[in-house]
Amino acid sequence: MASYKAPLRDMRFVLYELMGGDALSSLPGYEEFTRDLIDPVLEEAAKICEQVLHPLNRSGDEEGCTLENGVVRTPSGFIDAYRTFSQGGWTAIACDPAYGGQGLPKAVNTLVEEMICSANLSFGMYPGLSHGAYVSLHGFGSDELKNAYLPKMVDGTWSGTMCLTEPHCGTDLGLLRTKALPQDDGSYRLSGTKIFISAGEHDLTENIIHLVLARLPDAPAGVKGISLFLVPKFLPDAAGNPGERNGVSCGSIEHKMGIKASSTCVMNFDDATGWLIGSANKGMAAMFAMMNTERLSVGIQGLGLAEASYQGAVAYARERLQGRSLSGAKHPDKPADPIIVHPDVRRMLLTQRAYVEGCRALGAWAAHSLDIKNHHPDAKTRQDADDFVALITPVIKALMTDLGFEAANMGMQVLGGHGFIREHGMEQYVRDCRISQIYEGTNGIQALDLVGRKMPAHAGRYLRGFFHPVQAFIEANMEDEALGEFVQPLAKAFVRLQQATGQIARTGMAKPDEAGAAATDYLRLFGLTALAYMWARMVQTSLDKVDGDDGAFYRAKIGTARFYMERLLPQTSGLFSAIMAGGASMMDFAEDAF
Amino acid sequence: MASYKAPLRDMRFVLYELMGGDALSSLPGYEEFTRDLIDPVLEEAAKICEQVLHPLNRSGDEEGCTLENGVVRTPSGFIDAYRTFSQGGWTAIACDPAYGGQGLPKAVNTLVEEMICSANLSFGMYPGLSHGAYVSLHGFGSDELKNAYLPKMVDGTWSGTMCLTEPHCGTDLGLLRTKALPQDDGSYRLSGTKIFISAGEHDLTENIIHLVLARLPDAPAGVKGISLFLVPKFLPDAAGNPGERNGVSCGSIEHKMGIKASSTCVMNFDDATGWLIGSANKGMAAMFAMMNTERLSVGIQGLGLAEASYQGAVAYARERLQGRSLSGAKHPDKPADPIIVHPDVRRMLLTQRAYVEGCRALGAWAAHSLDIKNHHPDAKTRQDADDFVALITPVIKALMTDLGFEAANMGMQVLGGHGFIREHGMEQYVRDCRISQIYEGTNGIQALDLVGRKMPAHAGRYLRGFFHPVQAFIEANMEDEALGEFVQPLAKAFVRLQQATGQIARTGMAKPDEAGAAATDYLRLFGLTALAYMWARMVQTSLDKVDGDDGAFYRAKIGTARFYMERLLPQTSGLFSAIMAGGASMMDFAEDAF
């Protein structure tokens, strides 16, 4: 089975060099988060991911979850691992200190999340979904609900879920039917069926707190009539401990392509007692608070699996002896050369690497923007950061999962036939990654969010958070002797992105289908340009360090950047042409003719 | 579960309209293969694939194969289905009438193969591997061996395998170690271990005939010291029936990502009796006879799975109600519009369709060229056809499996979360398709074959079989009023292909790593240009029929061609730029730095 080592060196590069050494600790409230505090956090996270979570990844996939008499059992070892995980404080790192959390910066949490996803995505789903529920409850719940539930969700004693999807509605939540009837005591009774509920039922925690979208009796039709409710599996007793069983149960679990150790449940609510979170009929807002966090996290899932696959592929490519280098034997003493000498194998490894490191940097930018949004003293700076996060969230979710899937497939391909065999673990990364392109809004929905909501919002204001810094960077560095080589391809891609943006804004205004037809290609054009910007900035950070102690690291950065610019970024030209061709070929095609 | 209907209308279009009505029956020896004979063959094939094979596809995946005491059991229903299949004559259709075969043209067989792969790829592996073994034995075996084994392999009573790979060698067969010791009676004793042997052991046939690559004691090192042997599971008795058990056994079966109903075996040869096929040390030639046939067939696997996924996705997109058309509700009477109204869903469906129909046409061109090679009265025409097949084989294998995988993933994506659930069958197409990019030579190896062997062979002679007809077509139709719209993008892609070819020929001569670094991008550039040529020709065939009885069919052809040219073919520009950037960014990257 492929092993995993957390890429701490590159994480430190992103955190302390690319973002700047005091990017975090200079924010009010974050003074304590210096390198001295963060480094040990990353190292401890690496340890638990490498030593506790990763060893359960393959066995968890083989064993899967089981449902018997309404009880879901996670695979062997998960209960112990979860105990170690929560007792180590890992469920609390991203949470509010007021409820027992550690309040670490998002930029740090994101790196920890990446490690968890690399090590064992299925395991990570349990605390991950809990955190989504935490975010909604923390943002919109009453103090009474927050005091009753958040401390135990933060310390991991209880976990949470998000119950959105129903059999007949996923993307289009306006169709949902689950009902909530108000009771005299201020509580509600919920009835309905939810599907695809990750961590809906399991044996890791003593209680499970469901956040459920449902309709009040008098609710308007569509998404404006949806409210969010808290429905615990066990109703807390007077002491706040799990008491009476509530009317919520797991009807079945899904048999899936991947993330088999994550339970995906059909949840039945039969007159289940719940409490309103936030205002009546405003459930979508509370849901989107969670959803936006989760979308960034899902992007990180793609990154984490790509990193894991890269590591497995490199290890194999160094070991596997097969054929000779086209330029003459590199290891004449051995029966054959290791396959890492072959250009096509290097192409696959460098593609993985360029995507991984580019996405890690992009994810850190978004995460750091969230920290700025939450902590910066200047209101305009906070607003700008918020705009940027709104813009980049769908890009991160879709781009990083699409590239993650491609990268995971390349890693598997490096192993040839052995990659297709389950015991090597490489095909599991592919299967596990596949869902990330689908859940929390399919990648097509992300693309529509980008072109339909984020692009036109406030007359294009969100776009500025990306376009302005890129433009400024290009202008400042285009003529730089060493950096110019990297800035010029970025500039070319950026022109394409600007022109495509203009085209979509123009045509999409009159014909929304035109924006829809361009959306997926546009998101990828956007994302690849964003990665080019990250790569150019990483080169800038590295150039004067190539002769230092750690020179090999910086030379590899520059080498990977060159590969990205020369061999991957050119995809943008085809995407640009496809977008500019417009959507008539899709929309004029007769529906019956499919 | 997704259902499957053989796309007979499009198959007839390719066979009788695109290729020309008498393309087959005008070949000497093929006079009888008129439409009257072929149509019922296709219809019967459709019937068995839709009604017998496809219903076992999902259950076969869930059940998989089992190994107990050396005996491999195929999933429930496979034995009966195989009986129906072989008694229906389907194992014999592509075989020599001298041994009981039906000798159908390759162009027809290829369409039947596609249906089998769409319906149940795992099932198709058993007769598929048999046919590979048949080809080698038929081409290189002695009359004695052929008379003893071929009739039963043709009628399906016995099956065959190809035993190439060993634990330490797959791509680089020069490293193989299995030994063959000559015996006084002219037979050999084989010892060694083979892995990844599809259909190595199973319960469908009374005997299994292994074709095994091994070394004679005095064999030179490397690929020039490999011979091919026939090693039956049971040694035929005097009457030619299965007699004594031979020294070959299945040590274990692999647990794989997909094609789970196809047994993939570790085969142990312990002093097993075998007979030489062809000349000593010339085993690679006999192996490649099989391999080239199989590579075309594997390309067809990608096509078949893409077609099946397309059908499942279209059916879902028509049924699933979710959201409203961006241009206003299309079905205001329903709670929501079917998702087929959304541009991004249409993008996915049209991408699948454009790849599927383009690949079907390209596959038919290659298959028909094989028929010409085997039956045309003119030697030069036969040689030209042979050249073309040599050139296009790696393109078909790699392009059609890469596009097949992409298409299968798109089909799954159309279903959203439901696509990830096993019961819908859509994710199985993805898993089953994934191996096609790996076996019979990884797609990276196909690309190296194209740039390293096929392109330079005979000073570029093979290339002419593709470049000349495309050039002539462009010149003849560039200015055509109706066709010009499709010929111009083809011409643009073709110029890129020609320039990239020149660049690789120049730089690859001095530095083979340059050709290696360009190989994968070049193969895809080649393949997409080939599909553009097929699409332009399909439009040419369709233009004057759009107002006829079956006008909708031809309008859909033209609409799909337009989508291909506008939205998919532009990929070639990025591929071109990447190739022209050269391979330095891959080859200069320090090995230690990965």
Short mmCIF file of C-alpha atoms in Angstrom, two decimals, chain A residues 62 165-173 175 195-196 254-260 264 310 314 318 320-327 330-331 335-336 338 340-347 349-350 353 405 408-410 412-413 416-423 427 430-435 437-438 442-445 447-448 496 512-521 552 555-557 559-560 562-564 566-568 570-575 577-594, chain B residues 62 165-173 175 195-196 254-260 264 310 314 318 320-327 330-331 335-336 338 340-347 349-350 353 405 408-410 412-413 416-423 427 430-435 437-438 442-445 447-448 496 512-521 552 555-557 559-560 562-564 566-568 570-575 577-594:
data_model
loop_
_atom_site.label_atom_id
_atom_site.label_comp_id
_atom_site.label_asym_id
_atom_site.label_seq_id
_atom_site.Cartn_x
_atom_site.Cartn_y
_atom_site.Cartn_z
CA GLU A 62 -12.43 -2.89 1.94
CA THR A 165 -31.03 16.39 -0.22
CA GLU A 166 -34.28 14.46 -0.73
CA PRO A 167 -34.96 11.72 -3.26
CA HIS A 168 -36.49 14.10 -5.78
CA CYS A 169 -34.30 17.14 -5.09
CA GLY A 170 -30.63 17.84 -4.75
CA THR A 171 -29.49 20.84 -6.71
CA ASP A 172 -32.99 22.30 -6.72
CA LEU A 173 -33.74 22.53 -3.01
CA LEU A 175 -38.60 21.30 -4.35
CA ILE A 195 -30.89 11.01 1.32
CA PHE A 196 -27.13 11.09 0.81
CA GLU A 254 -25.73 3.63 0.15
CA HIS A 255 -23.33 1.36 -1.71
CA LYS A 256 -20.97 3.70 -3.43
CA MET A 257 -18.05 3.91 -5.81
CA GLY A 258 -15.76 5.31 -3.13
CA ILE A 259 -15.45 6.85 0.36
CA LYS A 260 -16.82 3.52 1.48
CA THR A 264 -23.97 7.74 3.48
CA TYR A 310 1.58 11.83 -6.29
CA VAL A 314 6.79 8.83 -7.25
CA ARG A 318 11.69 5.22 -8.42
CA ARG A 320 9.97 -0.05 -10.71
CA LEU A 321 12.64 -1.16 -13.18
CA GLN A 322 11.31 -1.36 -16.71
CA GLY A 323 12.91 -0.48 -20.01
CA ARG A 324 15.82 1.81 -20.66
CA SER A 325 16.04 5.57 -20.89
CA LEU A 326 15.58 6.70 -24.49
CA SER A 327 18.84 8.59 -24.19
CA LYS A 330 20.91 5.39 -16.81
CA HIS A 331 21.55 2.42 -14.54
CA PRO A 335 18.43 -5.10 -15.33
CA ALA A 336 16.50 -1.98 -16.39
CA PRO A 338 13.61 2.90 -12.98
CA ILE A 340 11.20 7.73 -13.52
CA VAL A 341 13.75 8.22 -16.34
CA HIS A 342 11.02 8.10 -19.00
CA PRO A 343 9.70 11.43 -20.25
CA ASP A 344 6.08 10.29 -20.29
CA VAL A 345 6.29 9.15 -16.67
CA ARG A 346 7.86 12.49 -15.76
CA ARG A 347 5.05 14.22 -17.62
CA LEU A 349 4.44 13.15 -12.17
CA LEU A 350 5.10 16.79 -13.00
CA ARG A 353 3.05 18.08 -8.83
CA PHE A 405 -9.34 13.57 -10.09
CA ALA A 408 -5.26 10.77 -9.00
CA ASN A 409 -5.81 9.04 -12.32
CA MET A 410 -2.32 9.93 -13.49
CA MET A 412 -2.71 5.31 -10.90
CA GLN A 413 -1.56 5.27 -14.52
CA GLY A 416 0.23 0.48 -14.94
CA GLY A 417 -1.70 -2.73 -14.26
CA HIS A 418 -0.66 -2.59 -10.60
CA GLY A 419 -2.54 0.69 -10.29
CA PHE A 420 -5.80 -1.09 -11.13
CA ILE A 421 -5.32 -3.64 -8.31
CA ARG A 422 -6.92 -2.57 -5.07
CA GLU A 423 -4.11 -3.56 -2.70
CA GLU A 427 -7.26 3.28 -7.50
CA VAL A 430 -9.47 7.84 -7.84
CA ARG A 431 -12.73 6.43 -6.50
CA ASP A 432 -12.63 8.53 -3.35
CA CYS A 433 -11.86 11.68 -5.30
CA ARG A 434 -14.70 11.16 -7.76
CA ILE A 435 -17.40 12.23 -5.31
CA GLN A 437 -16.65 16.62 -8.19
CA ILE A 438 -20.27 15.95 -7.30
CA THR A 442 -21.72 19.54 -8.70
CA ASN A 443 -18.85 21.18 -10.50
CA GLY A 444 -21.30 22.29 -13.18
CA ILE A 445 -23.25 24.11 -10.47
CA ALA A 447 -19.43 27.00 -12.78
CA LEU A 448 -22.96 28.43 -12.95
CA ARG A 496 -7.86 35.22 -22.60
CA PRO A 512 -28.61 33.44 -19.90
CA ASP A 513 -28.09 30.14 -21.74
CA GLU A 514 -24.97 31.64 -23.30
CA ALA A 515 -23.42 32.09 -19.87
CA GLY A 516 -24.52 28.58 -18.93
CA ALA A 517 -22.97 27.13 -22.06
CA ALA A 518 -19.65 28.83 -21.31
CA ALA A 519 -19.63 28.17 -17.58
CA THR A 520 -17.57 25.00 -17.22
CA ASP A 521 -14.91 26.00 -19.73
CA ALA A 552 17.18 22.12 -4.39
CA ARG A 555 15.04 24.92 -8.01
CA ALA A 556 12.30 22.29 -8.01
CA LYS A 557 9.73 25.05 -7.50
CA GLY A 559 11.30 23.73 -12.57
CA THR A 560 7.73 22.78 -11.78
CA ARG A 562 8.29 26.07 -15.97
CA PHE A 563 6.56 22.76 -16.69
CA TYR A 564 3.22 24.28 -15.71
CA GLU A 566 4.97 25.40 -20.94
CA ARG A 567 2.96 22.20 -20.86
CA LEU A 568 -0.26 22.74 -18.90
CA PRO A 570 -1.63 26.19 -22.94
CA GLN A 571 -4.95 24.41 -22.29
CA THR A 572 -6.31 27.92 -21.84
CA SER A 573 -6.12 28.64 -25.57
CA GLY A 574 -8.52 25.82 -26.42
CA LEU A 575 -10.85 26.79 -23.61
CA SER A 577 -11.75 29.33 -28.40
CA ALA A 578 -14.50 27.04 -27.16
CA ILE A 579 -16.03 29.81 -25.05
CA MET A 580 -15.83 32.35 -27.85
CA ALA A 581 -17.65 29.97 -30.20
CA GLY A 582 -20.78 30.52 -28.11
CA GLY A 583 -23.51 28.16 -27.03
CA ALA A 584 -25.64 27.77 -30.13
CA SER A 585 -24.27 24.32 -30.94
CA MET A 586 -25.57 23.10 -27.57
CA MET A 587 -28.83 24.94 -27.39
CA ASP A 588 -29.97 24.45 -31.00
CA PHE A 589 -29.62 20.69 -30.78
CA ALA A 590 -33.10 19.17 -30.79
CA GLU A 591 -34.06 17.65 -27.45
CA ASP A 592 -35.55 14.60 -29.13
CA ALA A 593 -32.34 13.96 -31.05
CA PHE A 594 -30.25 13.06 -28.00
CA GLU B 62 -21.33 -7.00 -7.39
CA THR B 165 3.20 -10.30 -17.87
CA GLU B 166 5.30 -11.44 -14.91
CA PRO B 167 5.57 -9.81 -11.50
CA HIS B 168 8.70 -7.86 -12.44
CA CYS B 169 7.88 -7.17 -16.07
CA GLY B 170 4.96 -5.86 -18.04
CA THR B 171 5.89 -3.24 -20.59
CA ASP B 172 9.49 -4.49 -20.72
CA LEU B 173 8.97 -8.12 -21.72
CA LEU B 175 13.02 -9.12 -18.62
CA ILE B 195 0.31 -12.33 -13.52
CA PHE B 196 -2.67 -10.30 -14.70
CA GLU B 254 -6.75 -10.08 -8.28
CA HIS B 255 -9.13 -7.70 -6.51
CA LYS B 256 -9.57 -4.87 -8.94
CA MET B 257 -11.16 -1.49 -9.42
CA GLY B 258 -13.39 -2.76 -12.22
CA ILE B 259 -14.16 -5.56 -14.68
CA LYS B 260 -14.77 -7.59 -11.55
CA THR B 264 -7.63 -11.81 -13.51
CA TYR B 310 -24.30 8.17 -22.93
CA VAL B 314 -29.63 10.81 -21.67
CA ARG B 318 -34.90 13.43 -19.71
CA ARG B 320 -34.88 14.10 -13.74
CA LEU B 321 -36.77 17.27 -12.92
CA GLN B 322 -34.57 19.87 -11.29
CA GLY B 323 -34.46 23.63 -11.69
CA ARG B 324 -35.75 25.71 -14.54
CA SER B 325 -34.31 26.51 -17.92
CA LEU B 326 -32.24 29.69 -17.76
CA SER B 327 -34.31 31.02 -20.63
CA LYS B 330 -39.85 24.82 -20.55
CA HIS B 331 -42.39 22.66 -18.74
CA PRO B 335 -42.61 21.09 -10.69
CA ALA B 336 -39.34 21.67 -12.55
CA PRO B 338 -35.98 18.03 -16.96
CA ILE B 340 -31.74 18.14 -20.35
CA VAL B 341 -32.77 21.79 -20.84
CA HIS B 342 -29.63 23.05 -19.06
CA PRO B 343 -26.71 24.06 -21.25
CA ASP B 344 -24.10 22.42 -19.03
CA VAL B 345 -25.96 19.11 -19.12
CA ARG B 346 -26.20 19.39 -22.90
CA ARG B 347 -22.47 20.11 -23.01
CA LEU B 349 -24.22 14.82 -23.38
CA LEU B 350 -22.98 16.32 -26.63
CA ARG B 353 -22.09 11.88 -28.31
CA PHE B 405 -13.08 7.26 -19.79
CA ALA B 408 -18.05 7.62 -18.92
CA ASN B 409 -17.20 10.15 -16.24
CA MET B 410 -19.41 12.77 -17.87
CA MET B 412 -21.87 9.68 -14.31
CA GLN B 413 -21.65 13.41 -13.63
CA GLY B 416 -25.00 13.90 -9.80
CA GLY B 417 -24.94 12.07 -6.47
CA HIS B 418 -26.99 9.24 -7.98
CA GLY B 419 -24.12 8.59 -10.38
CA PHE B 420 -21.85 7.74 -7.46
CA ILE B 421 -24.25 5.10 -6.13
CA ARG B 422 -23.52 1.65 -7.48
CA GLU B 423 -27.08 0.56 -8.20
CA GLU B 427 -19.99 4.45 -11.94
CA VAL B 430 -16.11 4.43 -15.23
CA ARG B 431 -14.39 1.67 -13.26
CA ASP B 432 -14.64 -0.83 -16.07
CA CYS B 433 -13.32 1.66 -18.60
CA ARG B 434 -10.33 2.62 -16.48
CA ILE B 435 -8.41 -0.59 -17.25
CA GLN B 437 -6.23 2.89 -20.64
CA ILE B 438 -3.74 0.50 -19.09
CA THR B 442 -0.55 1.63 -21.44
CA ASN B 443 -1.70 4.65 -23.35
CA GLY B 444 1.72 6.19 -22.76
CA ILE B 445 3.23 3.17 -24.53
CA ALA B 447 1.98 7.23 -27.74
CA LEU B 448 5.60 6.09 -27.81
CA ARG B 496 -1.12 21.95 -36.19
CA PRO B 512 14.78 10.65 -28.47
CA ASP B 513 13.59 12.07 -25.15
CA GLU B 514 12.09 14.97 -27.10
CA ALA B 515 9.83 12.58 -28.98
CA GLY B 516 9.00 10.83 -25.72
CA ALA B 517 8.10 14.10 -24.04
CA ALA B 518 5.75 15.03 -26.89
CA ALA B 519 4.22 11.61 -27.35
CA THR B 520 1.02 11.72 -25.31
CA ASP B 521 0.03 15.24 -26.37
CA ALA B 552 -33.81 14.28 -37.92
CA ARG B 555 -29.65 17.01 -38.69
CA ALA B 556 -28.43 15.53 -35.41
CA LYS B 557 -25.27 14.38 -37.18
CA GLY B 559 -25.46 19.42 -35.08
CA THR B 560 -23.10 17.09 -33.26
CA ARG B 562 -20.82 21.53 -35.19
CA PHE B 563 -20.50 21.03 -31.45
CA TYR B 564 -17.37 18.95 -31.98
CA GLU B 566 -16.63 24.52 -32.07
CA ARG B 567 -16.30 23.20 -28.55
CA LEU B 568 -14.01 20.16 -28.53
CA PRO B 570 -10.05 23.68 -30.03
CA GLN B 571 -8.21 21.48 -27.52
CA THR B 572 -5.74 20.96 -30.35
CA SER B 573 -4.38 24.48 -30.00
CA GLY B 574 -3.23 23.88 -26.42
CA LEU B 575 -1.79 20.50 -27.33
CA SER B 577 1.63 24.78 -27.94
CA ALA B 578 2.60 22.21 -25.33
CA ILE B 579 4.34 20.05 -27.91
CA MET B 580 6.16 22.97 -29.47
CA ALA B 581 7.49 24.00 -26.04
CA GLY B 582 9.68 20.91 -26.10
CA GLY B 583 10.62 18.46 -23.38
CA ALA B 584 13.31 20.33 -21.43
CA SER B 585 10.98 21.17 -18.56
CA MET B 586 10.44 17.44 -17.99
CA MET B 587 13.92 16.15 -18.61
CA ASP B 588 15.87 18.86 -16.77
CA PHE B 589 13.91 18.31 -13.55
CA ALA B 590 16.23 16.66 -11.04
CA GLU B 591 15.30 13.06 -10.30
CA ASP B 592 15.84 13.55 -6.57
CA ALA B 593 13.51 16.53 -6.52
CA PHE B 594 10.34 14.58 -7.28
#
